[in-house]
Coordinates of C-alpha atoms in Angstrom, one line a residue:
Chain Y
X165 CA 2.4 11.5 39.3
X166 CA 1.6 12.0 35.7
X167 CA 3.2 9.8 33.1
X168 CA 5.1 12.0 30.6
X169 CA 6.9 10.8 27.5
X170 CA 9.4 12.9 25.6
X171 CA 9.9 12.0 21.9
X172 CA 12.7 12.9 19.5
X173 CA 12.2 12.6 15.8
X174 CA 14.9 13.3 13.3
X175 CA 14.8 10.8 10.5
X176 CA 14.6 13.2 7.6
X177 CA 14.9 16.9 7.2
X178 CA 12.8 17.8 10.2
X179 CA 13.9 17.7 13.8
X180 CA 11.2 17.7 16.4
X181 CA 10.7 17.2 20.1
X182 CA 7.3 16.3 21.6
X183 CA 6.0 15.9 25.1
X184 CA 2.8 13.7 25.6
X185 CA 1.1 12.8 28.8
X186 CA -0.4 9.4 29.7
X187 CA -3.7 10.3 28.1
X188 CA -2.1 11.0 24.8
X189 CA -2.5 14.7 25.2
X190 CA 0.2 16.8 23.4
X191 CA 1.8 19.3 25.8
X192 CA 4.4 20.6 23.4
X193 CA 5.5 19.7 19.9
X194 CA 8.0 22.2 18.4
X195 CA 10.1 21.4 15.3
X196 CA 12.5 22.9 12.8
X197 CA 12.9 22.1 9.2
X198 CA 16.1 22.1 7.2
X199 CA 15.4 23.6 3.8
X200 CA 17.7 22.9 0.9
X201 CA 18.4 25.5 -1.8
X202 CA 16.4 25.1 -5.1
X203 CA 17.7 22.4 -7.4
X204 CA 19.1 20.4 -4.6
X205 CA 17.8 17.9 -2.1
X206 CA 18.6 17.7 1.6
X207 CA 21.9 15.9 2.1
X208 CA 22.7 13.7 5.1
X209 CA 25.6 15.8 6.5
X210 CA 24.0 19.2 6.2
X211 CA 20.7 17.8 7.6
X212 CA 22.5 16.2 10.6
X213 CA 24.4 19.5 11.2
X214 CA 21.1 21.3 11.2
X215 CA 19.6 18.8 13.7
X216 CA 22.6 19.1 16.0
X217 CA 22.4 22.8 15.9
X218 CA 18.7 22.9 17.0
X219 CA 18.0 19.8 19.1
X220 CA 19.0 21.2 22.5
X221 CA 17.1 24.4 22.0
X222 CA 14.1 22.4 20.9
X223 CA 14.2 20.3 24.1
X224 CA 14.3 23.4 26.3
X225 CA 11.5 24.9 24.2
X226 CA 9.3 21.8 24.6
X227 CA 10.0 21.5 28.3
X228 CA 9.1 25.1 29.0
X229 CA 6.0 25.0 26.8
X230 CA 4.8 21.9 28.7
X231 CA 5.9 23.6 32.0
X232 CA 7.9 20.6 33.1
X233 CA 11.5 19.7 33.7
X234 CA 13.5 16.7 32.6
X235 CA 13.2 15.2 36.0
X236 CA 9.4 15.0 35.5
X237 CA 9.8 12.9 32.3
X238 CA 9.0 9.2 32.7
X239 CA 10.1 7.9 29.3
X240 CA 12.5 9.0 26.5
X241 CA 11.4 7.9 23.0
X242 CA 13.4 8.4 19.8
X243 CA 13.1 7.3 16.2
X244 CA 15.0 4.1 15.6
X245 CA 14.3 4.1 11.9
X246 CA 13.7 4.0 9.0
X247 CA 15.4 7.2 7.8
X248 CA 18.7 8.7 6.8
X249 CA 21.5 7.4 9.0
X250 CA 23.3 10.7 10.0
X251 CA 20.2 12.6 11.0
X252 CA 18.8 9.6 12.9
X253 CA 22.1 9.4 14.8
X254 CA 21.6 12.9 16.3
X255 CA 18.2 11.9 17.8
X256 CA 19.5 8.6 19.1
X257 CA 22.6 10.1 20.6
X258 CA 20.7 12.8 22.5
X259 CA 18.0 10.3 23.6
X260 CA 20.7 8.0 25.1
X261 CA 22.5 10.8 26.8
X262 CA 19.3 12.1 28.4
X263 CA 18.3 8.6 29.5
X264 CA 21.6 8.1 31.3
X265 CA 21.9 11.6 32.8
X266 CA 18.5 11.5 34.3
X267 CA 18.1 7.8 34.7
X268 CA 14.9 7.6 32.5
X269 CA 13.9 4.5 30.6
X270 CA 14.4 4.7 26.8
X271 CA 12.6 3.2 23.9
X272 CA 13.2 3.2 20.1
X273 CA 10.2 3.7 17.8
X274 CA 9.5 2.8 14.2
X275 CA 8.8 6.1 12.4
X276 CA 6.0 4.7 10.2
X277 CA 4.2 3.1 13.1
X278 CA 4.5 6.5 14.8
X279 CA 2.6 8.2 12.0
X280 CA -0.1 5.5 12.1
X281 CA -0.6 5.5 15.9
X282 CA -0.7 9.3 16.1
X283 CA -3.2 9.3 13.2
X284 CA -5.4 6.8 15.0
X285 CA -5.3 8.7 18.2
X286 CA -6.2 12.0 16.7
X287 CA -8.9 10.8 14.3
X288 CA -10.2 8.0 16.5
X289 CA -10.3 5.8 13.4
X290 CA -11.0 2.3 14.4
X291 CA -9.4 0.1 11.8
X292 CA -8.6 2.2 8.7
X293 CA -6.8 1.3 5.6
X294 CA -3.7 3.5 5.8
X295 CA -2.2 5.4 2.8
X296 CA 1.3 6.3 3.9
X297 CA 2.8 8.7 1.5
X298 CA 5.9 10.7 2.2
X299 CA 9.3 11.5 0.7
X300 CA 10.6 8.1 1.7
X301 CA 7.6 5.9 1.7
X302 CA 4.5 5.0 -0.4
X303 CA 2.7 2.2 1.3
X304 CA -0.9 0.9 1.6
X305 CA -1.1 -0.6 5.0
X306 CA -3.8 -2.4 7.0
X307 CA -3.7 -4.0 10.5
X308 CA -4.0 -7.8 10.7
X309 CA -2.9 -10.2 13.4
X310 CA -0.6 -7.9 15.5
X311 CA 1.2 -6.3 12.6
X312 CA 0.7 -3.4 10.3
X313 CA 0.8 -5.4 7.1
X314 CA 2.0 -3.8 3.9
X315 CA -0.5 -4.6 1.2
X316 CA 1.0 -2.5 -1.5
X317 CA 4.0 -0.2 -1.8
X318 CA 6.2 1.5 -4.4
X319 CA 8.4 -0.8 -6.3
X320 CA 11.1 1.9 -6.7
X321 CA 10.9 5.5 -5.5
X322 CA 8.4 7.0 -3.1
X323 CA 5.8 9.4 -4.4
X324 CA 7.2 12.3 -2.4
X325 CA 10.7 11.5 -3.7
X326 CA 9.3 11.6 -7.2
X327 CA 7.7 15.0 -6.5
X328 CA 10.8 16.4 -4.8
X329 CA 13.1 15.3 -7.6
X330 CA 10.8 16.7 -10.2
X331 CA 10.8 20.0 -8.4
X332 CA 14.6 19.9 -8.7
X333 CA 14.4 19.2 -12.4
X334 CA 12.3 22.2 -13.1
X335 CA 14.0 24.3 -10.4
X336 CA 11.1 25.0 -8.1
X337 CA 11.8 26.3 -4.6
X338 CA 12.1 23.9 -1.7
X339 CA 10.5 26.5 0.6
X340 CA 8.2 25.7 2.5
X341 CA 8.2 22.3 0.7
X342 CA 8.7 21.2 -2.9
X343 CA 5.4 19.3 -2.9
X344 CA 3.5 22.4 -1.7
X345 CA 4.9 24.5 -4.6
X346 CA 4.1 21.8 -7.1
X347 CA 0.5 21.8 -5.7
X348 CA 0.2 25.5 -6.2
X349 CA 1.5 25.4 -9.8
X350 CA -0.7 22.4 -10.6
X351 CA -3.8 24.5 -9.8
X352 CA -3.1 26.5 -13.0
X353 CA -2.5 23.4 -15.1
X354 CA -5.0 22.8 -17.9
X355 CA -3.7 20.1 -20.2
X356 CA -3.2 16.5 -19.0
X357 CA 0.0 15.2 -20.6
X358 CA 0.0 11.4 -20.9
X359 CA 2.5 9.9 -18.4
X360 CA 3.3 6.2 -17.7
X361 CA 0.6 4.9 -15.3
X362 CA 2.1 1.9 -13.5
X363 CA 0.0 -0.1 -11.1
X364 CA 0.9 -3.8 -10.5
X365 CA -1.7 -5.3 -8.2
X366 CA -1.5 -3.1 -5.1
X367 CA 2.0 -1.9 -5.9
X368 CA 2.9 1.2 -7.8
X369 CA 6.1 2.4 -9.6
X370 CA 7.1 6.1 -10.0
X371 CA 10.6 6.0 -11.5
X372 CA 9.5 5.5 -15.1
X373 CA 7.2 8.5 -14.7
X374 CA 10.0 10.6 -13.4
X375 CA 12.4 9.7 -16.2
X376 CA 9.7 10.3 -18.8
X377 CA 8.6 13.7 -17.5
X378 CA 12.2 14.8 -17.3
X379 CA 12.6 14.0 -21.0
X380 CA 9.6 16.1 -22.0
X381 CA 9.9 18.9 -19.4
X382 CA 11.2 21.4 -22.0
X383 CA 8.2 21.1 -24.2
X384 CA 5.5 22.0 -21.7
X385 CA 4.6 24.7 -19.2
X386 CA 5.5 24.2 -15.5
X387 CA 1.9 24.3 -14.7
X388 CA 0.8 21.5 -17.0
X389 CA 3.7 19.4 -15.9
X390 CA 2.9 19.7 -12.2
X391 CA -0.8 19.2 -13.0
X392 CA -0.2 16.0 -15.0
X393 CA 2.3 14.6 -12.5
X394 CA 0.0 15.1 -9.6
X395 CA -3.1 13.8 -11.4
X396 CA -1.4 10.7 -12.7
X397 CA 0.6 9.8 -9.6
X398 CA -2.3 10.4 -7.2
X399 CA -4.7 8.4 -9.4
X400 CA -2.3 5.4 -9.0
X401 CA -2.3 5.8 -5.2
X402 CA -6.0 6.2 -4.9
X403 CA -6.6 3.1 -7.1
X404 CA -4.3 0.9 -5.0
X405 CA -5.8 2.2 -1.8
X406 CA -9.2 1.3 -3.1
X407 CA -8.0 -2.1 -4.1
X408 CA -6.7 -2.7 -0.6
X409 CA -9.9 -1.5 0.9
X410 CA -11.9 -4.0 -1.3
X411 CA -9.5 -6.7 -0.3
X412 CA -9.8 -6.0 3.5
X413 CA -13.5 -4.9 3.5
X414 CA -12.6 -1.7 5.1
X415 CA -14.3 1.6 4.5
X416 CA -12.1 4.2 6.2
X417 CA -8.9 5.7 4.9
X418 CA -6.3 7.4 7.0
X419 CA -3.7 9.4 5.1
X420 CA -0.4 9.9 6.8
X421 CA 3.0 11.3 5.8
X422 CA 4.0 14.6 4.2
X423 CA 2.3 14.1 0.8
X424 CA -0.9 13.7 2.8
X425 CA -0.9 17.5 3.2
X426 CA -1.7 17.8 -0.5
X427 CA -5.3 19.0 -0.8
X428 CA -5.8 17.5 -4.3
X429 CA -4.8 14.0 -3.1
X430 CA -7.3 14.4 -0.2
X431 CA -10.0 15.5 -2.6
X432 CA -9.3 12.5 -4.9
X433 CA -9.5 10.0 -2.0
X434 CA -12.7 11.6 -0.8
X435 CA -14.1 11.3 -4.3
X436 CA -13.2 7.6 -4.4
X437 CA -14.8 7.1 -0.9
X438 CA -18.0 8.8 -1.9
X439 CA -18.7 5.9 -4.3
X440 CA -18.1 3.4 -1.5
X441 CA -19.8 5.3 1.4
X442 CA -16.5 5.5 3.1
X443 CA -14.8 8.0 5.4
X444 CA -11.6 9.9 5.1
X445 CA -9.4 10.9 8.0
X446 CA -7.0 13.4 6.5
X447 CA -4.3 15.9 7.2
X448 CA -3.4 17.1 10.5
X449 CA 0.1 18.4 11.4
X450 CA 0.1 16.1 14.4
X451 CA 0.5 13.0 12.3
X452 CA 1.1 14.0 8.7
X453 CA 4.3 15.9 9.1
X454 CA 7.2 14.4 11.0
X455 CA 7.1 15.5 14.7
X456 CA 8.3 14.5 18.1
X457 CA 4.8 13.9 19.7
X458 CA 4.0 11.0 17.5
X459 CA 7.2 9.3 18.5
X460 CA 6.5 10.1 22.2
X461 CA 3.0 8.7 22.0
X462 CA 3.9 5.5 20.2
X463 CA 6.9 4.9 22.5
X464 CA 4.5 5.3 25.4
X465 CA 2.1 2.7 24.0
X466 CA 5.0 0.2 23.5
X467 CA 6.3 0.9 27.1
X468 CA 2.9 0.6 28.7
X469 CA 2.5 -2.8 27.0
X470 CA 5.7 -4.2 28.4
X471 CA 8.2 -3.3 25.7
X472 CA 11.7 -2.4 27.3
X473 CA 15.0 -1.6 25.7
X474 CA 18.5 -1.9 27.1
X475 CA 20.9 0.9 26.3
X476 CA 23.0 -1.4 24.2
X477 CA 20.0 -2.0 21.9
X478 CA 19.2 1.7 21.5
X479 CA 20.7 1.9 18.0
X480 CA 19.3 3.3 14.8
X481 CA 18.8 1.8 11.4
X482 CA 18.1 3.1 7.9
X483 CA 16.0 0.1 7.1
X484 CA 13.1 -0.8 9.4
X485 CA 10.0 -2.1 7.8
X486 CA 6.5 -1.2 9.1
X487 CA 5.6 -4.9 9.4
X488 CA 8.7 -5.8 11.5
X489 CA 7.0 -4.2 14.6
X490 CA 5.0 -6.5 16.8
X491 CA 1.9 -4.4 17.7
X492 CA 1.3 -5.5 21.3
X493 CA -1.1 -2.6 22.1
X494 CA -3.9 -3.6 19.7
X495 CA -5.9 -6.8 20.1
Chain H
X283 CA -32.0 -6.6 -17.7
X284 CA -32.2 -7.9 -14.1
X285 CA -29.0 -6.6 -12.7
X286 CA -28.1 -7.4 -9.1
X287 CA -25.0 -5.8 -7.7
X288 CA -22.8 -8.5 -6.0
X289 CA -19.6 -6.6 -5.3
X290 CA -17.9 -3.3 -5.9
X291 CA -14.1 -3.6 -6.4
X292 CA -11.6 -1.0 -7.2
X293 CA -12.1 -1.8 -10.9
X294 CA -15.8 -1.6 -11.2
X295 CA -19.1 -3.1 -10.3
X296 CA -19.9 -6.8 -10.6
X297 CA -23.5 -7.7 -11.3
X298 CA -25.3 -11.0 -11.9
X299 CA -27.7 -10.7 -14.8
X300 CA -29.4 -12.8 -17.4
X301 CA -27.6 -12.7 -20.8
X302 CA -29.4 -14.5 -23.7
X303 CA -31.4 -16.4 -21.1
X304 CA -28.4 -17.6 -19.2
X305 CA -27.5 -16.5 -15.7
X306 CA -24.3 -14.5 -16.2
X307 CA -21.8 -12.0 -14.6
X308 CA -21.6 -8.5 -15.9
X309 CA -18.5 -6.6 -15.0
X310 CA -18.8 -2.9 -15.7
X311 CA -15.8 -0.6 -15.4
X312 CA -17.5 2.5 -14.1
X313 CA -16.1 5.9 -14.7
X314 CA -14.3 7.2 -11.7
X315 CA -14.7 10.9 -10.9
X316 CA -11.5 11.1 -8.9
X317 CA -9.3 10.9 -12.0
X318 CA -9.2 13.1 -15.1
X319 CA -11.6 12.2 -17.8
X320 CA -9.0 11.4 -20.4
X321 CA -7.0 9.2 -18.1
X322 CA -10.1 7.5 -16.9
X323 CA -11.3 6.7 -20.4
X324 CA -7.9 5.5 -21.4
X325 CA -7.5 3.2 -18.4
X326 CA -11.0 1.7 -18.7
X327 CA -10.8 1.0 -22.4
X328 CA -7.3 -0.4 -22.3
X329 CA -8.1 -2.7 -19.4
X330 CA -11.4 -3.9 -20.9
X331 CA -9.6 -5.0 -24.0
X332 CA -6.7 -6.5 -22.1
X333 CA -9.0 -8.4 -19.9
X334 CA -11.1 -9.9 -22.7
X335 CA -8.1 -10.8 -24.8
X336 CA -6.3 -12.5 -21.9
X337 CA -9.4 -14.4 -20.7
X338 CA -9.8 -16.0 -24.1
X339 CA -6.1 -16.6 -24.6
X340 CA -5.5 -18.5 -21.3
X341 CA -8.8 -20.4 -21.4
X342 CA -7.4 -22.1 -24.5
X343 CA -4.4 -23.1 -22.4
X344 CA -6.7 -24.9 -19.9
X345 CA -6.5 -22.4 -17.1
X346 CA -9.9 -22.4 -15.3
X347 CA -11.3 -18.9 -16.0
X348 CA -14.9 -17.7 -16.6
X349 CA -16.0 -18.1 -20.3
X350 CA -16.4 -14.7 -22.0
X351 CA -19.8 -14.1 -23.6
X352 CA -19.8 -10.5 -24.9
X353 CA -17.7 -7.3 -24.8
X354 CA -19.5 -4.0 -24.7
X355 CA -17.1 -1.3 -25.5
X356 CA -19.6 1.5 -25.0
X357 CA -20.2 1.0 -21.3
X358 CA -16.9 -0.9 -20.9
X359 CA -18.6 -4.0 -19.7
X360 CA -17.9 -7.7 -20.0
X361 CA -20.5 -10.5 -19.9
X362 CA -19.0 -13.7 -18.5
X363 CA -19.8 -17.1 -17.2
X364 CA -21.2 -17.1 -13.6
X365 CA -19.1 -19.5 -11.5
X366 CA -21.5 -20.9 -9.0
X367 CA -21.5 -22.2 -6.4
X368 CA -18.2 -20.7 -5.5
X369 CA -16.3 -19.0 -2.7
X370 CA -13.2 -16.8 -3.0
X371 CA -10.1 -18.4 -1.7
X372 CA -9.8 -15.5 0.7
X373 CA -13.2 -16.1 2.3
X374 CA -12.6 -19.9 2.3
X375 CA -9.4 -19.4 4.3
X376 CA -11.0 -16.9 6.7
X377 CA -14.1 -19.0 7.4
X378 CA -12.3 -22.4 7.7
X379 CA -9.8 -22.0 10.5
X380 CA -8.3 -25.4 10.1
X381 CA -7.8 -26.8 6.7
X382 CA -6.2 -30.2 6.1
X383 CA -2.7 -30.0 4.7
X384 CA -3.6 -32.3 1.8
X385 CA -6.3 -29.8 0.7
X386 CA -3.9 -26.8 0.9
X387 CA -1.4 -28.8 -1.2
X388 CA -4.0 -29.5 -3.8
X389 CA -4.9 -25.8 -4.1
X390 CA -1.2 -24.8 -4.1
X391 CA -0.6 -27.2 -7.0
X392 CA -3.5 -25.9 -9.0
X393 CA -2.5 -22.3 -8.4
X394 CA 1.1 -22.9 -9.3
X395 CA 0.2 -24.8 -12.4
X396 CA -2.3 -22.2 -13.6
X397 CA 0.1 -19.3 -13.1
X398 CA 2.7 -21.3 -15.0
X399 CA 0.4 -21.9 -17.9
X400 CA -0.6 -18.2 -18.0
X401 CA 3.1 -17.2 -18.0
X402 CA 3.9 -19.8 -20.7
X403 CA 1.7 -17.8 -23.1
X404 CA 3.1 -14.5 -21.9
X405 CA 0.1 -13.5 -19.9
X406 CA 0.8 -11.6 -16.7
X407 CA -2.3 -11.5 -14.4
X408 CA -1.2 -8.4 -12.6
X409 CA -3.3 -8.8 -9.5
X410 CA -2.8 -12.3 -8.1
X411 CA -4.6 -12.2 -4.7
X412 CA -6.7 -14.7 -2.9
X413 CA -9.7 -12.5 -3.6
X414 CA -9.2 -13.2 -7.3
X415 CA -9.3 -17.0 -7.0
X416 CA -12.6 -18.8 -6.7
X417 CA -13.2 -22.4 -5.5
X418 CA -15.8 -24.3 -7.4
X419 CA -16.8 -27.8 -6.5
X420 CA -16.1 -30.4 -9.2
X421 CA -18.9 -32.7 -8.4
X422 CA -22.3 -32.8 -10.0
X423 CA -24.7 -32.3 -7.2
X424 CA -28.4 -31.6 -7.1
X425 CA -29.5 -28.0 -7.5
X426 CA -30.9 -27.7 -4.0
X427 CA -27.6 -28.8 -2.5
X428 CA -25.6 -26.4 -4.7
X429 CA -27.8 -23.6 -3.7
X430 CA -26.9 -23.7 0.0
X431 CA -23.3 -24.7 -0.2
X432 CA -21.6 -23.6 3.0
X433 CA -17.9 -22.6 3.4
X434 CA -17.4 -25.9 5.2
X435 CA -18.8 -27.9 2.3
X436 CA -15.8 -26.8 0.2
X437 CA -13.6 -28.8 2.6
X438 CA -15.1 -32.1 1.7
X439 CA -15.8 -31.7 -2.0
X440 CA -13.0 -31.6 -4.6
X441 CA -12.7 -28.1 -6.0
X442 CA -11.2 -26.4 -8.9
X443 CA -9.4 -23.0 -8.5
X444 CA -10.8 -20.5 -10.9
X445 CA -8.9 -17.3 -11.7
X446 CA -10.9 -14.1 -12.1
X447 CA -10.3 -10.4 -12.6
X448 CA -7.8 -10.0 -15.4
X449 CA -8.3 -6.2 -15.3
X450 CA -4.7 -5.5 -14.7
X451 CA -3.4 -8.3 -16.9
X452 CA -1.0 -7.6 -19.7
X453 CA 1.3 -9.4 -22.1
X454 CA 5.0 -9.7 -21.4
X455 CA 7.7 -12.3 -21.9
X456 CA 10.3 -11.0 -19.4
X457 CA 11.2 -13.0 -16.3
X458 CA 11.1 -9.7 -14.4
X459 CA 7.3 -9.2 -15.0
X460 CA 6.6 -12.8 -14.2
X461 CA 8.6 -12.6 -11.0
X462 CA 6.7 -9.4 -10.0
X463 CA 3.5 -11.3 -10.7
X464 CA 4.5 -14.0 -8.3
X465 CA 5.8 -11.5 -5.7
X466 CA 2.4 -9.8 -5.7
X467 CA 0.8 -13.2 -4.9
X468 CA 3.4 -13.9 -2.2
X469 CA 2.7 -10.6 -0.5
X470 CA -1.1 -11.0 -0.8
X471 CA -0.8 -14.3 1.0
X472 CA 1.6 -13.1 3.7
X473 CA -0.4 -9.9 4.4
X474 CA -3.9 -11.4 4.3
X475 CA -3.3 -14.9 5.5
X476 CA 0.0 -14.8 7.5
X477 CA -0.7 -18.2 9.1
X478 CA -0.7 -19.8 5.6
X479 CA 2.5 -18.2 4.4
X480 CA 4.0 -21.7 3.7
X481 CA 1.6 -22.4 1.0
X482 CA 3.6 -20.2 -1.3
X483 CA 6.5 -22.6 -1.3
X484 CA 4.3 -25.3 -2.7
X485 CA 2.8 -22.9 -5.2
X486 CA 6.4 -22.2 -6.4
X487 CA 7.2 -25.9 -6.6
X488 CA 4.2 -26.5 -8.9
X489 CA 5.0 -23.5 -10.9
X490 CA 8.5 -24.8 -11.4
X491 CA 7.2 -28.0 -12.9
X492 CA 4.9 -26.5 -15.4
X493 CA 6.6 -23.2 -16.4
X494 CA 9.0 -23.3 -19.3
X495 CA 12.4 -21.8 -18.2
X496 CA 11.2 -21.4 -14.7
X497 CA 14.7 -20.9 -13.3
X498 CA 15.1 -17.5 -14.8
X499 CA 11.8 -16.4 -13.2
X500 CA 12.7 -17.8 -9.8
X501 CA 16.1 -16.2 -9.8
X502 CA 14.5 -12.9 -10.7
X503 CA 12.0 -13.4 -7.9
X504 CA 14.9 -13.5 -5.4
X505 CA 16.0 -10.1 -6.7
X506 CA 12.5 -8.7 -6.6
X507 CA 12.2 -9.7 -3.0
X508 CA 15.5 -8.1 -2.1
X509 CA 14.4 -4.9 -3.8
X510 CA 11.4 -4.8 -1.5
X511 CA 13.7 -5.0 1.6
X512 CA 16.1 -2.5 0.3
X513 CA 13.5 0.0 -0.7
X514 CA 12.7 1.3 2.8
X515 CA 15.7 3.6 3.1
X516 CA 13.9 6.6 4.4
X517 CA 11.2 7.6 7.0

């Protein structure tokens, strides 16, 4: 019989269900996104309501796409954290219920590790330096001695959070994503406004930049503001990624997380790598945007390497650092 | 000039060269095409000046750093003393799997003291990692021995810990900035040399002895650490 893992992801504004087989092949991976009105972010309660309204349909959709039934599923995986508590609770609850109803083993997965493992599977990158940039995280990560070690990270807000909040300040639409709309406006930007550039070793800070740009937003065009914000924030990320690469003697970069979809960021990383003869593995929906398959695949790796979870331990947590996970499946 | 590239960091290219007849290091901050021209120029110039000022300033305090020979503001290059023979602390740790505790304590003391001396004159290094510390033997040895000094030789000869790469250094007198500086070091050690994590405790102990008003920095360090834990609220 084929090993099939079903993964549920719902740590932020996306709810996704993925089905992956033992070879890491994605059989189904549908998702829905909760989009907040302009000028507002996604709030825990509304997001959880959204997830509750869609999760059962998504499971049926995934099963029929994969042409299997729940009794064929060998393992249920869900996002244990990090994320917003209420949205996370929806995925955890449904995962526990399915596990008991159909008597299937269950496993909780670290969301960040999910991104990384899916990225490695899809790109076949051996041992890349990982730039993890999303609405909740900005980290530079590299693998060392059974853990994904965080070499650098934001000292305050995530880069995606900075972009999202900036979009709210100047009232840009959240559809399909605030970052996407900023990227489009930035293409028309001409003048680089000087913004605070804060790099401390391999760490970065974005909150000062956000406060500053808010204070001058009235004096400049939307296009120039978006352009300057992107250019400055991304230059900080690229610089820290390069510093980590130099520190670890690595010459591959894997970008994961939602901000990784930004073509300008990809271009800048490529540019940096050209000087070092390095290689970029970038952007693919399967690992950049939150989805169920990455949780299913990572949970499967954990399970196949002996990780087990009792029902009582199948909780969820808002805080769950990437380096807390013992990586048993890499040697 | 006989330039030989020895490393390419995020900051720029490091060459060995001959400067006024002396074997030297040239650190050139190359222009990076990934960032906008105006930002690129601003960063390179600002860091060149900060680095040269701080090198001179803390050398006076007795912190082992390369002597500065010349600052070229046109190409954004520094000419400095060539520390040789030397090995980065990072490579030393990697290539010597078992290091006697007494040696580790010696290095920890030197590091803690030097960081304290820098902070005493309001100089924040900004990138304290084990790649940015060099071990140089303190014995006078014949040239042919010095020329093929192996990683293991550093175990048996007393060494001085030199600090390099002040490219991200800046002046500040706040406990916050000093605590962040220490936190960068703590994370660099725990991420690159997890088995040597304990050395940081000794570094802090030495820091405490030599830093004026160390308590306010160490209290702040606690807060900075907590911030790191708290930050991961979302996925």
